[in-house]
Amino acid sequence: MDSAMNFRALHIVATLFFLLPAHVTIAQTPAPPGFSEPKQRQSKPDLSALPRLRFLTTVDFFPFNYLDADNRLSGVHIDLARQICAELDMMERCQVQALPWDELDTAIESKQGEAIIAGLAITAENRERYLFSRPYMRFPARLVTRRGATLSEPLHASIAGKRIGVIGASAHEMLLRDLFPNAQSVVYTRRDWLYEDLKSGRLDGIFGDGVKLSFWLAGQASDNCCAFSGGPYLAPEYLGQGLAIAVPGDMPQLAEAIDFALQSIDVSGRFTDIYLRYFPVDFY
């Protein structure tokens, strides 16, 4: 299994404290990360016959699922699982269990759990085995510049001729070249070199994953040098479909129930509360 967009690397980051293609969209203003349709109405599924709802997760996907300083299972996914159980009136039958990543498939197959909430990628291969909920978070690409040299939208005009750093052989490099062909792409193999060259002024900006960049901006390593410029770019063809909950293919009613809960949690603002609790800098 592959974690969505390899976000296990985010644990390392945190502990160290358009000319637009047809299928690429940019959010016009900062917004909560919900992607539900507020006017959509769903009936609450009846899960009274389900004896238990156990979410399976891992402990190495910060800040989504990890062990805190007191060795307690914590994170966005843990809080979200509890909210889902509350919305479905299943708190007394709700459980969250952490397992090693490579044991999740086997655990679901052997009925040790009913749902995976651990960043399982929404791929064609995984869709053959699982039903996926609606995505509850997507990972935008963002541009970061020094605070005294921010670039404004439309970025395809203001970025022209600028030296923009990006990690090589990544989806973000492809997106940068396709979105902003008039920018001067500067490819890096190490993220620390990328950050240092932006701070020193050798780069006009860096383009990459908004989540990782938000943690760098909030951390001491950035020296409060920089900030997001422009808006968030959401490009599923490049960056994946985002995060969703996986359930066994023979449990469509549970998938519908989780969708119902996610819709309610999003519309009520409770997911925004979770988001703001774990992300110190808004990456939308």
Short mmCIF file of C-alpha atoms in Angstrom, two decimals:
data_model
loop_
_atom_site.label_atom_id
_atom_site.label_comp_id
_atom_site.label_asym_id
_atom_site.label_seq_id
_atom_site.Cartn_x
_atom_site.Cartn_y
_atom_site.Cartn_z
CA MET A 1 0.00 0.00 0.00
CA ASP A 2 1.09 3.55 -0.68
CA SER A 3 0.18 6.40 1.60
CA ALA A 4 -1.49 9.28 -0.23
CA MET A 5 1.29 11.44 -1.69
CA ASN A 6 3.92 9.79 0.58
CA PHE A 7 2.98 12.04 3.47
CA ARG A 8 4.87 9.90 5.97
CA ALA A 9 7.80 12.22 5.16
CA LEU A 10 5.77 14.95 6.86
CA HIS A 11 6.55 13.32 10.22
CA ILE A 12 10.23 14.15 9.71
CA VAL A 13 9.43 17.75 8.77
CA ALA A 14 7.27 18.28 11.84
CA THR A 15 9.57 16.71 14.31
CA LEU A 16 12.32 19.05 13.21
CA PHE A 17 9.89 21.34 14.40
CA PHE A 18 -3.79 29.41 -14.12
CA LEU A 19 -2.59 29.62 -17.36
CA LEU A 20 -4.53 26.69 -15.89
CA PRO A 21 -4.78 23.32 -17.63
CA ALA A 22 -8.34 22.15 -18.10
CA HIS A 23 -8.37 19.88 -15.04
CA VAL A 24 -6.49 22.11 -12.61
CA THR A 25 -8.40 24.45 -10.34
CA ILE A 26 -7.34 27.18 -7.95
CA ALA A 27 -9.31 28.18 -4.89
CA GLN A 28 -9.99 31.90 -5.10
CA THR A 29 -9.89 32.61 -1.37
CA PRO A 30 -8.54 30.75 1.66
CA ALA A 31 -11.16 28.21 2.67
CA PRO A 32 -11.69 25.29 5.03
CA PRO A 33 -10.61 21.98 3.55
CA GLY A 34 -14.11 20.54 3.23
CA PHE A 35 -15.31 19.35 -0.16
CA SER A 36 -18.94 18.52 0.51
CA GLU A 37 -21.95 20.02 -1.20
CA PRO A 38 -23.80 22.08 1.45
CA LYS A 39 -27.14 21.74 -0.36
CA GLN A 40 -26.84 17.98 -0.76
CA ARG A 41 -29.20 16.05 1.49
CA GLN A 42 -28.61 12.46 2.56
CA SER A 43 -30.71 10.18 4.71
CA LYS A 44 -29.00 8.87 7.80
CA PRO A 45 -28.25 5.17 7.21
CA ASP A 46 -29.37 2.67 9.81
CA LEU A 47 -26.32 0.94 11.32
CA SER A 48 -28.14 -0.60 14.26
CA ALA A 49 -27.21 -4.08 13.04
CA LEU A 50 -23.50 -3.25 12.99
CA PRO A 51 -22.07 -4.54 16.29
CA ARG A 52 -18.90 -2.45 16.09
CA LEU A 53 -17.19 0.26 14.05
CA ARG A 54 -13.44 -0.14 14.42
CA PHE A 55 -11.19 2.24 12.52
CA LEU A 56 -7.70 0.96 11.74
CA THR A 57 -4.84 3.42 11.50
CA THR A 58 -1.07 3.70 12.07
CA VAL A 59 1.18 5.80 14.30
CA ASP A 60 3.57 7.25 11.68
CA PHE A 61 1.58 9.78 9.65
CA PHE A 62 1.94 13.10 11.50
CA PRO A 63 -0.23 15.08 12.12
CA PHE A 64 -2.96 12.71 10.97
CA ASN A 65 -2.22 9.67 13.14
CA TYR A 66 0.67 9.53 15.61
CA LEU A 67 1.59 8.98 19.26
CA ASP A 68 1.73 12.18 21.30
CA ALA A 69 4.17 13.01 24.11
CA ASP A 70 2.11 10.89 26.50
CA ASN A 71 2.12 7.94 24.07
CA ARG A 72 -1.56 8.43 23.27
CA LEU A 73 -2.94 7.86 19.78
CA SER A 74 -3.67 11.33 18.43
CA GLY A 75 -4.16 13.33 15.26
CA VAL A 76 -6.62 14.54 12.67
CA HIS A 77 -7.76 11.02 11.85
CA ILE A 78 -8.36 10.08 15.47
CA ASP A 79 -10.49 13.15 16.11
CA LEU A 80 -12.33 12.65 12.83
CA ALA A 81 -13.08 8.98 13.57
CA ARG A 82 -14.61 9.97 16.91
CA GLN A 83 -16.71 12.66 15.26
CA ILE A 84 -17.97 10.13 12.71
CA CYS A 85 -18.94 7.72 15.46
CA ALA A 86 -20.74 10.49 17.34
CA GLU A 87 -22.60 11.55 14.20
CA LEU A 88 -23.71 7.95 13.59
CA ASP A 89 -24.73 7.44 17.25
CA MET A 90 -22.12 4.71 17.63
CA MET A 91 -19.85 6.05 20.35
CA GLU A 92 -20.40 3.01 22.56
CA ARG A 93 -19.50 0.73 19.65
CA CYS A 94 -16.66 2.87 18.29
CA GLN A 95 -12.99 1.86 18.41
CA VAL A 96 -9.74 3.11 16.90
CA GLN A 97 -6.79 0.71 16.69
CA ALA A 98 -3.26 1.38 15.43
CA LEU A 99 -1.36 -1.29 13.50
CA PRO A 100 1.79 -1.37 11.38
CA TRP A 101 1.07 -0.10 7.87
CA ASP A 102 1.75 -3.44 6.18
CA GLU A 103 -0.78 -5.21 8.43
CA LEU A 104 -3.81 -3.06 7.56
CA ASP A 105 -4.90 -5.09 4.52
CA THR A 106 -4.73 -8.38 6.39
CA ALA A 107 -6.57 -6.93 9.36
CA ILE A 108 -9.47 -5.79 7.18
CA GLU A 109 -9.58 -9.12 5.35
CA SER A 110 -9.71 -11.01 8.65
CA LYS A 111 -12.51 -8.75 9.98
CA GLN A 112 -10.35 -7.14 12.67
CA GLY A 113 -11.67 -3.75 11.60
CA GLU A 114 -14.35 -2.13 9.46
CA ALA A 115 -12.54 0.94 8.06
CA ILE A 116 -9.05 2.22 7.29
CA ILE A 117 -8.33 5.85 8.17
CA ALA A 118 -4.59 6.10 7.54
CA GLY A 119 -3.95 7.86 4.23
CA LEU A 120 -4.56 4.92 1.90
CA ALA A 121 -4.22 6.23 -1.65
CA ILE A 122 -7.33 6.28 -3.84
CA THR A 123 -5.98 4.28 -6.78
CA ALA A 124 -7.57 1.96 -9.34
CA GLU A 125 -5.86 -1.00 -7.66
CA ASN A 126 -7.16 -0.07 -4.21
CA ARG A 127 -10.65 0.53 -5.59
CA GLU A 128 -10.78 -3.15 -6.55
CA ARG A 129 -10.53 -4.03 -2.86
CA TYR A 130 -12.18 -1.12 -1.07
CA LEU A 131 -15.00 1.35 -1.23
CA PHE A 132 -13.81 4.89 -0.52
CA SER A 133 -15.67 7.69 1.19
CA ARG A 134 -15.81 11.18 -0.22
CA PRO A 135 -12.43 12.89 0.13
CA TYR A 136 -12.33 14.98 3.30
CA MET A 137 -9.01 16.69 2.60
CA ARG A 138 -6.99 17.39 -0.52
CA PHE A 139 -3.41 18.56 -0.65
CA PRO A 140 -2.89 21.76 -2.65
CA ALA A 141 0.31 22.91 -4.27
CA ARG A 142 1.44 26.30 -3.00
CA LEU A 143 4.02 28.94 -3.83
CA VAL A 144 6.14 30.38 -0.99
CA THR A 145 8.13 33.63 -1.32
CA ARG A 146 10.01 35.91 1.05
CA ARG A 147 7.73 38.24 2.97
CA GLY A 148 9.06 41.36 1.26
CA ALA A 149 8.70 39.92 -2.23
CA THR A 150 5.28 38.28 -2.40
CA LEU A 151 3.73 37.53 -5.77
CA SER A 152 0.05 38.09 -6.41
CA GLU A 153 -2.53 36.42 -8.59
CA PRO A 154 -2.64 35.82 -11.45
CA LEU A 155 0.58 33.98 -10.70
CA HIS A 156 1.15 33.00 -14.32
CA ALA A 157 1.86 36.69 -14.98
CA SER A 158 3.72 37.68 -11.81
CA ILE A 159 5.88 34.55 -11.75
CA ALA A 160 7.21 34.96 -15.29
CA GLY A 161 11.02 35.06 -15.33
CA LYS A 162 11.27 34.32 -11.59
CA ARG A 163 13.60 31.63 -10.23
CA ILE A 164 11.31 29.09 -8.60
CA GLY A 165 12.76 26.13 -6.72
CA VAL A 166 11.09 22.73 -6.72
CA ILE A 167 12.00 19.17 -5.75
CA GLY A 168 13.04 17.29 -8.87
CA ALA A 169 11.22 14.30 -10.33
CA SER A 170 8.12 15.18 -8.31
CA ALA A 171 4.50 15.81 -9.19
CA HIS A 172 5.08 19.41 -8.13
CA GLU A 173 7.88 19.82 -10.67
CA MET A 174 5.56 18.60 -13.44
CA LEU A 175 2.78 20.87 -12.21
CA LEU A 176 5.11 23.88 -12.00
CA ARG A 177 6.37 23.37 -15.56
CA ASP A 178 2.87 22.86 -16.95
CA LEU A 179 1.20 25.65 -15.01
CA PHE A 180 3.96 28.24 -15.24
CA PRO A 181 6.09 27.62 -18.35
CA ASN A 182 7.44 31.18 -18.18
CA ALA A 183 8.93 30.69 -14.72
CA GLN A 184 12.55 29.61 -14.42
CA SER A 185 12.34 26.22 -12.71
CA VAL A 186 15.30 25.40 -10.46
CA VAL A 187 15.39 21.73 -9.50
CA TYR A 188 16.63 20.49 -6.10
CA THR A 189 17.27 17.07 -4.64
CA ARG A 190 17.19 18.17 -0.99
CA ARG A 191 14.48 20.12 0.71
CA ASP A 192 16.85 21.86 3.17
CA TRP A 193 18.87 23.32 0.28
CA LEU A 194 15.64 24.53 -1.28
CA TYR A 195 14.60 26.33 1.90
CA GLU A 196 18.00 27.89 2.52
CA ASP A 197 18.25 29.27 -1.00
CA LEU A 198 14.84 30.89 -0.65
CA LYS A 199 15.82 32.47 2.68
CA SER A 200 19.10 33.78 1.23
CA GLY A 201 17.45 35.28 -1.84
CA ARG A 202 18.99 32.93 -4.40
CA LEU A 203 15.44 31.91 -5.27
CA ASP A 204 12.38 34.08 -5.84
CA GLY A 205 10.07 31.36 -4.57
CA ILE A 206 9.57 27.66 -4.00
CA PHE A 207 6.69 25.54 -5.24
CA GLY A 208 5.57 22.40 -3.48
CA ASP A 209 3.16 20.65 -1.17
CA GLY A 210 1.16 23.14 0.86
CA VAL A 211 1.03 20.93 3.97
CA LYS A 212 4.79 20.45 4.25
CA LEU A 213 5.38 24.11 3.44
CA SER A 214 2.91 25.19 6.12
CA PHE A 215 4.86 23.31 8.78
CA TRP A 216 8.14 24.79 7.59
CA LEU A 217 6.64 28.30 7.68
CA ALA A 218 5.41 27.72 11.24
CA GLY A 219 8.69 26.24 12.46
CA GLN A 220 11.86 27.86 13.76
CA ALA A 221 13.87 26.81 10.70
CA SER A 222 12.08 29.36 8.51
CA ASP A 223 13.04 32.29 10.80
CA ASN A 224 9.68 33.82 9.87
CA CYS A 225 11.22 34.71 6.53
CA CYS A 226 8.50 33.75 4.17
CA ALA A 227 4.81 33.34 3.43
CA PHE A 228 2.45 31.82 0.91
CA SER A 229 1.97 33.80 -2.31
CA GLY A 230 -1.11 33.45 -4.46
CA GLY A 231 -3.67 30.76 -3.83
CA PRO A 232 -3.82 26.98 -3.44
CA TYR A 233 -3.74 24.82 -6.56
CA LEU A 234 -5.81 21.65 -6.52
CA ALA A 235 -4.77 19.26 -9.28
CA PRO A 236 -5.98 15.66 -8.79
CA GLU A 237 -4.31 14.47 -12.01
CA TYR A 238 -0.95 15.50 -10.57
CA LEU A 239 -1.41 15.35 -6.81
CA GLY A 240 -3.91 12.56 -6.24
CA GLN A 241 -7.49 12.50 -5.03
CA GLY A 242 -6.72 13.39 -1.42
CA LEU A 243 -7.62 11.59 1.80
CA ALA A 244 -10.61 9.32 2.18
CA ILE A 245 -11.74 6.45 4.41
CA ALA A 246 -11.62 2.92 2.98
CA VAL A 247 -14.11 0.20 3.87
CA PRO A 248 -14.44 -3.38 2.60
CA GLY A 249 -16.10 -3.72 -0.78
CA ASP A 250 -18.94 -5.76 0.71
CA MET A 251 -19.99 -2.99 3.13
CA PRO A 252 -21.63 -0.34 0.91
CA GLN A 253 -24.04 0.71 3.67
CA LEU A 254 -21.10 1.59 5.91
CA ALA A 255 -19.50 3.61 3.11
CA GLU A 256 -22.77 5.53 2.69
CA ALA A 257 -22.99 6.10 6.44
CA ILE A 258 -19.46 7.49 6.59
CA ASP A 259 -20.25 9.80 3.68
CA PHE A 260 -23.33 10.99 5.55
CA ALA A 261 -21.25 11.65 8.67
CA LEU A 262 -18.49 13.46 6.76
CA GLN A 263 -21.07 15.69 5.08
CA SER A 264 -22.63 16.60 8.42
CA ILE A 265 -19.29 17.17 10.13
CA ASP A 266 -18.08 19.40 7.30
CA VAL A 267 -21.22 21.51 6.98
CA SER A 268 -21.41 22.04 10.74
CA GLY A 269 -17.87 23.41 10.83
CA ARG A 270 -16.55 20.64 13.06
CA PHE A 271 -14.01 19.49 10.49
CA THR A 272 -12.69 23.04 10.23
CA ASP A 273 -12.21 22.97 14.00
CA ILE A 274 -10.14 19.79 13.68
CA TYR A 275 -8.14 21.27 10.81
CA LEU A 276 -7.29 24.43 12.73
CA ARG A 277 -6.26 22.36 15.76
CA TYR A 278 -3.48 20.55 13.88
CA PHE A 279 -2.27 22.94 11.18
CA PRO A 280 -0.58 26.08 12.52
CA VAL A 281 -0.53 27.80 9.13
CA ASP A 282 -3.59 27.57 6.88
CA PHE A 283 -2.44 25.95 3.61
CA TYR A 284 -5.66 26.80 1.78
#
